[in-house]
Amino acid sequence: MEGDSLTKKTARDLMWENGGPGVWAPDYREQYDLLDANWRFDAIPQIMDGKNIADYIDPEIDTKLAQLEKEEEQLVAELEAERAGMDEESDLDSEEEAAVEAIREKKTIARVMSRTNRSANKSMLPRTVRGRTRDKHDEG
């Protein structure tokens, strides 16, 4: 069969030559029936929502991405420089700072009290047990 050039190789012969079953798969594009035979091995367009995805590929995406990254680095550097230049000192005098601290302390106390009052509104024991003593043998 190898010496006979008139016979076409079968798919089985090609499979065993190219790694065996499970390794090689036939190229079905040879069997496509198109108007022009040269079109058989062209890349098949990827279609999404009825539109060719290749139409939306931007060839300059890498340059645009690099430009955006440079801009982001510049903005981050400006923000860090701005934060470094900021003074942590406030323009309040000691009396005003004490008043602010007192207000903050009152707010935290109000939050804690609200949480405790919220949990105190619920019964600790179920209704079926509420009227009874916990232990029948204990008189207390």
JSON list of C-alpha atoms in Angstrom, two decimals:
[
{"chain": "A", "resi": 1, "resn": "MET", "atom": "CA", "xyz": [0.00, 0.00, 0.00]},
{"chain": "A", "resi": 2, "resn": "GLU", "atom": "CA", "xyz": [2.87, 2.40, 0.78]},
{"chain": "A", "resi": 3, "resn": "GLY", "atom": "CA", "xyz": [4.49, 1.88, -2.60]},
{"chain": "A", "resi": 4, "resn": "ASP", "atom": "CA", "xyz": [1.23, 2.27, -4.49]},
{"chain": "A", "resi": 5, "resn": "SER", "atom": "CA", "xyz": [0.81, 6.01, -5.17]},
{"chain": "A", "resi": 6, "resn": "LEU", "atom": "CA", "xyz": [-2.61, 5.62, -6.82]},
{"chain": "A", "resi": 7, "resn": "THR", "atom": "CA", "xyz": [-4.42, 4.57, -3.66]},
{"chain": "A", "resi": 8, "resn": "LYS", "atom": "CA", "xyz": [-5.40, 7.26, -1.19]},
{"chain": "A", "resi": 9, "resn": "LYS", "atom": "CA", "xyz": [-4.51, 6.72, 2.48]},
{"chain": "A", "resi": 10, "resn": "THR", "atom": "CA", "xyz": [-7.48, 5.89, 4.62]},
{"chain": "A", "resi": 11, "resn": "ALA", "atom": "CA", "xyz": [-8.35, 7.68, 7.82]},
{"chain": "A", "resi": 12, "resn": "ARG", "atom": "CA", "xyz": [-7.30, 4.56, 9.75]},
{"chain": "A", "resi": 13, "resn": "ASP", "atom": "CA", "xyz": [-3.83, 4.58, 8.16]},
{"chain": "A", "resi": 14, "resn": "LEU", "atom": "CA", "xyz": [-3.44, 8.28, 8.94]},
{"chain": "A", "resi": 15, "resn": "MET", "atom": "CA", "xyz": [-4.59, 7.66, 12.53]},
{"chain": "A", "resi": 16, "resn": "TRP", "atom": "CA", "xyz": [-1.91, 5.01, 13.13]},
{"chain": "A", "resi": 17, "resn": "GLU", "atom": "CA", "xyz": [0.77, 7.18, 11.50]},
{"chain": "A", "resi": 18, "resn": "ASN", "atom": "CA", "xyz": [-0.09, 10.19, 13.68]},
{"chain": "A", "resi": 19, "resn": "GLY", "atom": "CA", "xyz": [-0.18, 8.63, 17.15]},
{"chain": "A", "resi": 20, "resn": "GLY", "atom": "CA", "xyz": [-3.06, 6.17, 17.18]},
{"chain": "A", "resi": 21, "resn": "PRO", "atom": "CA", "xyz": [-6.63, 6.36, 18.43]},
{"chain": "A", "resi": 22, "resn": "GLY", "atom": "CA", "xyz": [-7.37, 9.13, 20.90]},
{"chain": "A", "resi": 23, "resn": "VAL", "atom": "CA", "xyz": [-4.32, 11.14, 19.84]},
{"chain": "A", "resi": 24, "resn": "TRP", "atom": "CA", "xyz": [-5.12, 12.02, 16.28]},
{"chain": "A", "resi": 25, "resn": "ALA", "atom": "CA", "xyz": [-8.42, 13.27, 14.93]},
{"chain": "A", "resi": 26, "resn": "PRO", "atom": "CA", "xyz": [-9.24, 13.63, 11.26]},
{"chain": "A", "resi": 27, "resn": "ASP", "atom": "CA", "xyz": [-9.47, 17.08, 9.71]},
{"chain": "A", "resi": 28, "resn": "TYR", "atom": "CA", "xyz": [-13.06, 17.29, 8.58]},
{"chain": "A", "resi": 29, "resn": "ARG", "atom": "CA", "xyz": [-12.43, 20.52, 6.71]},
{"chain": "A", "resi": 30, "resn": "GLU", "atom": "CA", "xyz": [-11.23, 18.41, 3.76]},
{"chain": "A", "resi": 31, "resn": "GLN", "atom": "CA", "xyz": [-14.82, 17.29, 3.32]},
{"chain": "A", "resi": 32, "resn": "TYR", "atom": "CA", "xyz": [-16.42, 20.75, 3.36]},
{"chain": "A", "resi": 33, "resn": "ASP", "atom": "CA", "xyz": [-18.49, 21.44, 0.26]},
{"chain": "A", "resi": 34, "resn": "LEU", "atom": "CA", "xyz": [-17.96, 25.14, -0.45]},
{"chain": "A", "resi": 35, "resn": "LEU", "atom": "CA", "xyz": [-18.24, 27.23, -3.61]},
{"chain": "A", "resi": 36, "resn": "ASP", "atom": "CA", "xyz": [-14.49, 27.69, -3.74]},
{"chain": "A", "resi": 37, "resn": "ALA", "atom": "CA", "xyz": [-12.30, 24.77, -2.65]},
{"chain": "A", "resi": 38, "resn": "ASN", "atom": "CA", "xyz": [-9.64, 27.18, -1.39]},
{"chain": "A", "resi": 39, "resn": "TRP", "atom": "CA", "xyz": [-12.02, 28.37, 1.32]},
{"chain": "A", "resi": 40, "resn": "ARG", "atom": "CA", "xyz": [-11.99, 25.01, 3.13]},
{"chain": "A", "resi": 41, "resn": "PHE", "atom": "CA", "xyz": [-9.10, 25.78, 5.47]},
{"chain": "A", "resi": 42, "resn": "ASP", "atom": "CA", "xyz": [-9.93, 29.43, 6.16]},
{"chain": "A", "resi": 43, "resn": "ALA", "atom": "CA", "xyz": [-10.48, 30.43, 9.76]},
{"chain": "A", "resi": 44, "resn": "ILE", "atom": "CA", "xyz": [-14.10, 30.11, 10.79]},
{"chain": "A", "resi": 45, "resn": "PRO", "atom": "CA", "xyz": [-15.39, 33.42, 12.16]},
{"chain": "A", "resi": 46, "resn": "GLN", "atom": "CA", "xyz": [-16.63, 33.48, 15.73]},
{"chain": "A", "resi": 47, "resn": "ILE", "atom": "CA", "xyz": [-20.17, 34.80, 15.82]},
{"chain": "A", "resi": 48, "resn": "MET", "atom": "CA", "xyz": [-21.83, 36.26, 18.90]},
{"chain": "A", "resi": 49, "resn": "ASP", "atom": "CA", "xyz": [-25.28, 37.84, 18.87]},
{"chain": "A", "resi": 50, "resn": "GLY", "atom": "CA", "xyz": [-25.23, 37.66, 15.07]},
{"chain": "A", "resi": 51, "resn": "LYS", "atom": "CA", "xyz": [-22.04, 39.72, 14.76]},
{"chain": "A", "resi": 52, "resn": "ASN", "atom": "CA", "xyz": [-18.52, 38.69, 13.84]},
{"chain": "A", "resi": 53, "resn": "ILE", "atom": "CA", "xyz": [-16.25, 39.12, 16.86]},
{"chain": "A", "resi": 54, "resn": "ALA", "atom": "CA", "xyz": [-13.22, 39.83, 14.64]},
{"chain": "A", "resi": 55, "resn": "ASP", "atom": "CA", "xyz": [-14.87, 43.10, 13.59]},
{"chain": "A", "resi": 56, "resn": "TYR", "atom": "CA", "xyz": [-14.55, 44.37, 17.15]},
{"chain": "A", "resi": 57, "resn": "ILE", "atom": "CA", "xyz": [-10.91, 43.48, 17.78]},
{"chain": "A", "resi": 58, "resn": "ASP", "atom": "CA", "xyz": [-8.77, 46.56, 18.30]},
{"chain": "A", "resi": 59, "resn": "PRO", "atom": "CA", "xyz": [-5.24, 46.11, 16.91]},
{"chain": "A", "resi": 60, "resn": "GLU", "atom": "CA", "xyz": [-3.96, 48.99, 19.04]},
{"chain": "A", "resi": 61, "resn": "ILE", "atom": "CA", "xyz": [-5.26, 47.57, 22.33]},
{"chain": "A", "resi": 62, "resn": "ASP", "atom": "CA", "xyz": [-1.76, 46.98, 23.72]},
{"chain": "A", "resi": 63, "resn": "THR", "atom": "CA", "xyz": [-0.70, 50.59, 23.21]},
{"chain": "A", "resi": 64, "resn": "LYS", "atom": "CA", "xyz": [-3.95, 51.85, 24.73]},
{"chain": "A", "resi": 65, "resn": "LEU", "atom": "CA", "xyz": [-3.53, 49.54, 27.72]},
{"chain": "A", "resi": 66, "resn": "ALA", "atom": "CA", "xyz": [0.05, 50.70, 28.27]},
{"chain": "A", "resi": 67, "resn": "GLN", "atom": "CA", "xyz": [-1.12, 54.32, 28.10]},
{"chain": "A", "resi": 68, "resn": "LEU", "atom": "CA", "xyz": [-3.87, 53.66, 30.67]},
{"chain": "A", "resi": 69, "resn": "GLU", "atom": "CA", "xyz": [-1.41, 51.92, 33.00]},
{"chain": "A", "resi": 70, "resn": "LYS", "atom": "CA", "xyz": [0.98, 54.88, 32.78]},
{"chain": "A", "resi": 71, "resn": "GLU", "atom": "CA", "xyz": [-1.89, 57.25, 33.54]},
{"chain": "A", "resi": 72, "resn": "GLU", "atom": "CA", "xyz": [-2.93, 55.12, 36.51]},
{"chain": "A", "resi": 73, "resn": "GLU", "atom": "CA", "xyz": [0.63, 55.07, 37.88]},
{"chain": "A", "resi": 74, "resn": "GLN", "atom": "CA", "xyz": [0.78, 58.85, 37.51]},
{"chain": "A", "resi": 75, "resn": "LEU", "atom": "CA", "xyz": [-2.52, 59.31, 39.36]},
{"chain": "A", "resi": 76, "resn": "VAL", "atom": "CA", "xyz": [-1.42, 56.98, 42.15]},
{"chain": "A", "resi": 77, "resn": "ALA", "atom": "CA", "xyz": [1.87, 58.86, 42.49]},
{"chain": "A", "resi": 78, "resn": "GLU", "atom": "CA", "xyz": [0.01, 62.19, 42.66]},
{"chain": "A", "resi": 79, "resn": "LEU", "atom": "CA", "xyz": [-2.36, 60.82, 45.31]},
{"chain": "A", "resi": 80, "resn": "GLU", "atom": "CA", "xyz": [0.50, 59.49, 47.41]},
{"chain": "A", "resi": 81, "resn": "ALA", "atom": "CA", "xyz": [2.32, 62.82, 47.12]},
{"chain": "A", "resi": 82, "resn": "GLU", "atom": "CA", "xyz": [-0.85, 64.63, 48.17]},
{"chain": "A", "resi": 83, "resn": "ARG", "atom": "CA", "xyz": [-1.32, 62.34, 51.17]},
{"chain": "A", "resi": 84, "resn": "ALA", "atom": "CA", "xyz": [2.32, 62.74, 52.19]},
{"chain": "A", "resi": 85, "resn": "GLY", "atom": "CA", "xyz": [1.96, 66.51, 52.14]},
{"chain": "A", "resi": 86, "resn": "MET", "atom": "CA", "xyz": [-1.14, 66.55, 54.28]},
{"chain": "A", "resi": 87, "resn": "ASP", "atom": "CA", "xyz": [-0.68, 67.57, 57.90]},
{"chain": "A", "resi": 88, "resn": "GLU", "atom": "CA", "xyz": [-2.32, 65.41, 60.50]},
{"chain": "A", "resi": 89, "resn": "GLU", "atom": "CA", "xyz": [-2.64, 68.42, 62.78]},
{"chain": "A", "resi": 90, "resn": "SER", "atom": "CA", "xyz": [-6.12, 69.81, 63.17]},
{"chain": "A", "resi": 91, "resn": "ASP", "atom": "CA", "xyz": [-7.09, 73.44, 63.37]},
{"chain": "A", "resi": 92, "resn": "LEU", "atom": "CA", "xyz": [-9.03, 72.87, 66.62]},
{"chain": "A", "resi": 93, "resn": "ASP", "atom": "CA", "xyz": [-7.76, 74.12, 69.94]},
{"chain": "A", "resi": 94, "resn": "SER", "atom": "CA", "xyz": [-7.63, 71.89, 73.03]},
{"chain": "A", "resi": 95, "resn": "GLU", "atom": "CA", "xyz": [-11.12, 72.87, 74.28]},
{"chain": "A", "resi": 96, "resn": "GLU", "atom": "CA", "xyz": [-12.74, 72.02, 70.94]},
{"chain": "A", "resi": 97, "resn": "GLU", "atom": "CA", "xyz": [-10.81, 68.72, 70.72]},
{"chain": "A", "resi": 98, "resn": "ALA", "atom": "CA", "xyz": [-12.02, 67.83, 74.23]},
{"chain": "A", "resi": 99, "resn": "ALA", "atom": "CA", "xyz": [-15.60, 68.63, 73.19]},
{"chain": "A", "resi": 100, "resn": "VAL", "atom": "CA", "xyz": [-15.27, 66.47, 70.08]},
{"chain": "A", "resi": 101, "resn": "GLU", "atom": "CA", "xyz": [-13.88, 63.60, 72.20]},
{"chain": "A", "resi": 102, "resn": "ALA", "atom": "CA", "xyz": [-16.79, 63.94, 74.65]},
{"chain": "A", "resi": 103, "resn": "ILE", "atom": "CA", "xyz": [-19.31, 63.83, 71.79]},
{"chain": "A", "resi": 104, "resn": "ARG", "atom": "CA", "xyz": [-17.65, 60.75, 70.32]},
{"chain": "A", "resi": 105, "resn": "GLU", "atom": "CA", "xyz": [-17.64, 59.08, 73.74]},
{"chain": "A", "resi": 106, "resn": "LYS", "atom": "CA", "xyz": [-21.37, 59.84, 74.20]},
{"chain": "A", "resi": 107, "resn": "LYS", "atom": "CA", "xyz": [-22.12, 58.38, 70.76]},
{"chain": "A", "resi": 108, "resn": "THR", "atom": "CA", "xyz": [-20.29, 55.15, 71.53]},
{"chain": "A", "resi": 109, "resn": "ILE", "atom": "CA", "xyz": [-22.08, 54.86, 74.88]},
{"chain": "A", "resi": 110, "resn": "ALA", "atom": "CA", "xyz": [-25.43, 55.46, 73.16]},
{"chain": "A", "resi": 111, "resn": "ARG", "atom": "CA", "xyz": [-24.61, 52.71, 70.62]},
{"chain": "A", "resi": 112, "resn": "VAL", "atom": "CA", "xyz": [-23.69, 50.23, 73.34]},
{"chain": "A", "resi": 113, "resn": "MET", "atom": "CA", "xyz": [-26.82, 51.03, 75.36]},
{"chain": "A", "resi": 114, "resn": "SER", "atom": "CA", "xyz": [-28.98, 50.66, 72.27]},
{"chain": "A", "resi": 115, "resn": "ARG", "atom": "CA", "xyz": [-27.51, 47.22, 71.63]},
{"chain": "A", "resi": 116, "resn": "THR", "atom": "CA", "xyz": [-28.06, 46.09, 75.20]},
{"chain": "A", "resi": 117, "resn": "ASN", "atom": "CA", "xyz": [-31.63, 47.44, 75.30]},
{"chain": "A", "resi": 118, "resn": "ARG", "atom": "CA", "xyz": [-32.43, 45.71, 72.03]},
{"chain": "A", "resi": 119, "resn": "SER", "atom": "CA", "xyz": [-31.42, 42.35, 73.42]},
{"chain": "A", "resi": 120, "resn": "ALA", "atom": "CA", "xyz": [-33.21, 42.98, 76.75]},
{"chain": "A", "resi": 121, "resn": "ASN", "atom": "CA", "xyz": [-36.59, 43.31, 75.01]},
{"chain": "A", "resi": 122, "resn": "LYS", "atom": "CA", "xyz": [-36.70, 39.61, 74.24]},
{"chain": "A", "resi": 123, "resn": "SER", "atom": "CA", "xyz": [-37.76, 36.96, 76.70]},
{"chain": "A", "resi": 124, "resn": "MET", "atom": "CA", "xyz": [-34.96, 34.77, 77.91]},
{"chain": "A", "resi": 125, "resn": "LEU", "atom": "CA", "xyz": [-37.14, 31.68, 78.45]},
{"chain": "A", "resi": 126, "resn": "PRO", "atom": "CA", "xyz": [-39.87, 30.28, 76.26]},
{"chain": "A", "resi": 127, "resn": "ARG", "atom": "CA", "xyz": [-43.49, 30.94, 77.26]},
{"chain": "A", "resi": 128, "resn": "THR", "atom": "CA", "xyz": [-44.07, 27.34, 78.27]},
{"chain": "A", "resi": 129, "resn": "VAL", "atom": "CA", "xyz": [-41.33, 27.50, 80.89]},
{"chain": "A", "resi": 130, "resn": "ARG", "atom": "CA", "xyz": [-41.80, 31.07, 82.12]},
{"chain": "A", "resi": 131, "resn": "GLY", "atom": "CA", "xyz": [-44.39, 30.29, 84.83]},
{"chain": "A", "resi": 132, "resn": "ARG", "atom": "CA", "xyz": [-42.58, 27.27, 86.24]},
{"chain": "A", "resi": 133, "resn": "THR", "atom": "CA", "xyz": [-39.50, 26.98, 88.36]},
{"chain": "A", "resi": 134, "resn": "ARG", "atom": "CA", "xyz": [-36.50, 25.51, 86.68]},
{"chain": "A", "resi": 135, "resn": "ASP", "atom": "CA", "xyz": [-36.13, 22.56, 88.97]},
{"chain": "A", "resi": 136, "resn": "LYS", "atom": "CA", "xyz": [-39.23, 20.95, 90.44]},
{"chain": "A", "resi": 137, "resn": "HIS", "atom": "CA", "xyz": [-37.32, 19.66, 93.46]},
{"chain": "A", "resi": 138, "resn": "ASP", "atom": "CA", "xyz": [-35.65, 22.95, 94.25]},
{"chain": "A", "resi": 139, "resn": "GLU", "atom": "CA", "xyz": [-37.84, 25.43, 96.10]},
{"chain": "A", "resi": 140, "resn": "GLY", "atom": "CA", "xyz": [-36.18, 28.60, 95.18]}
]
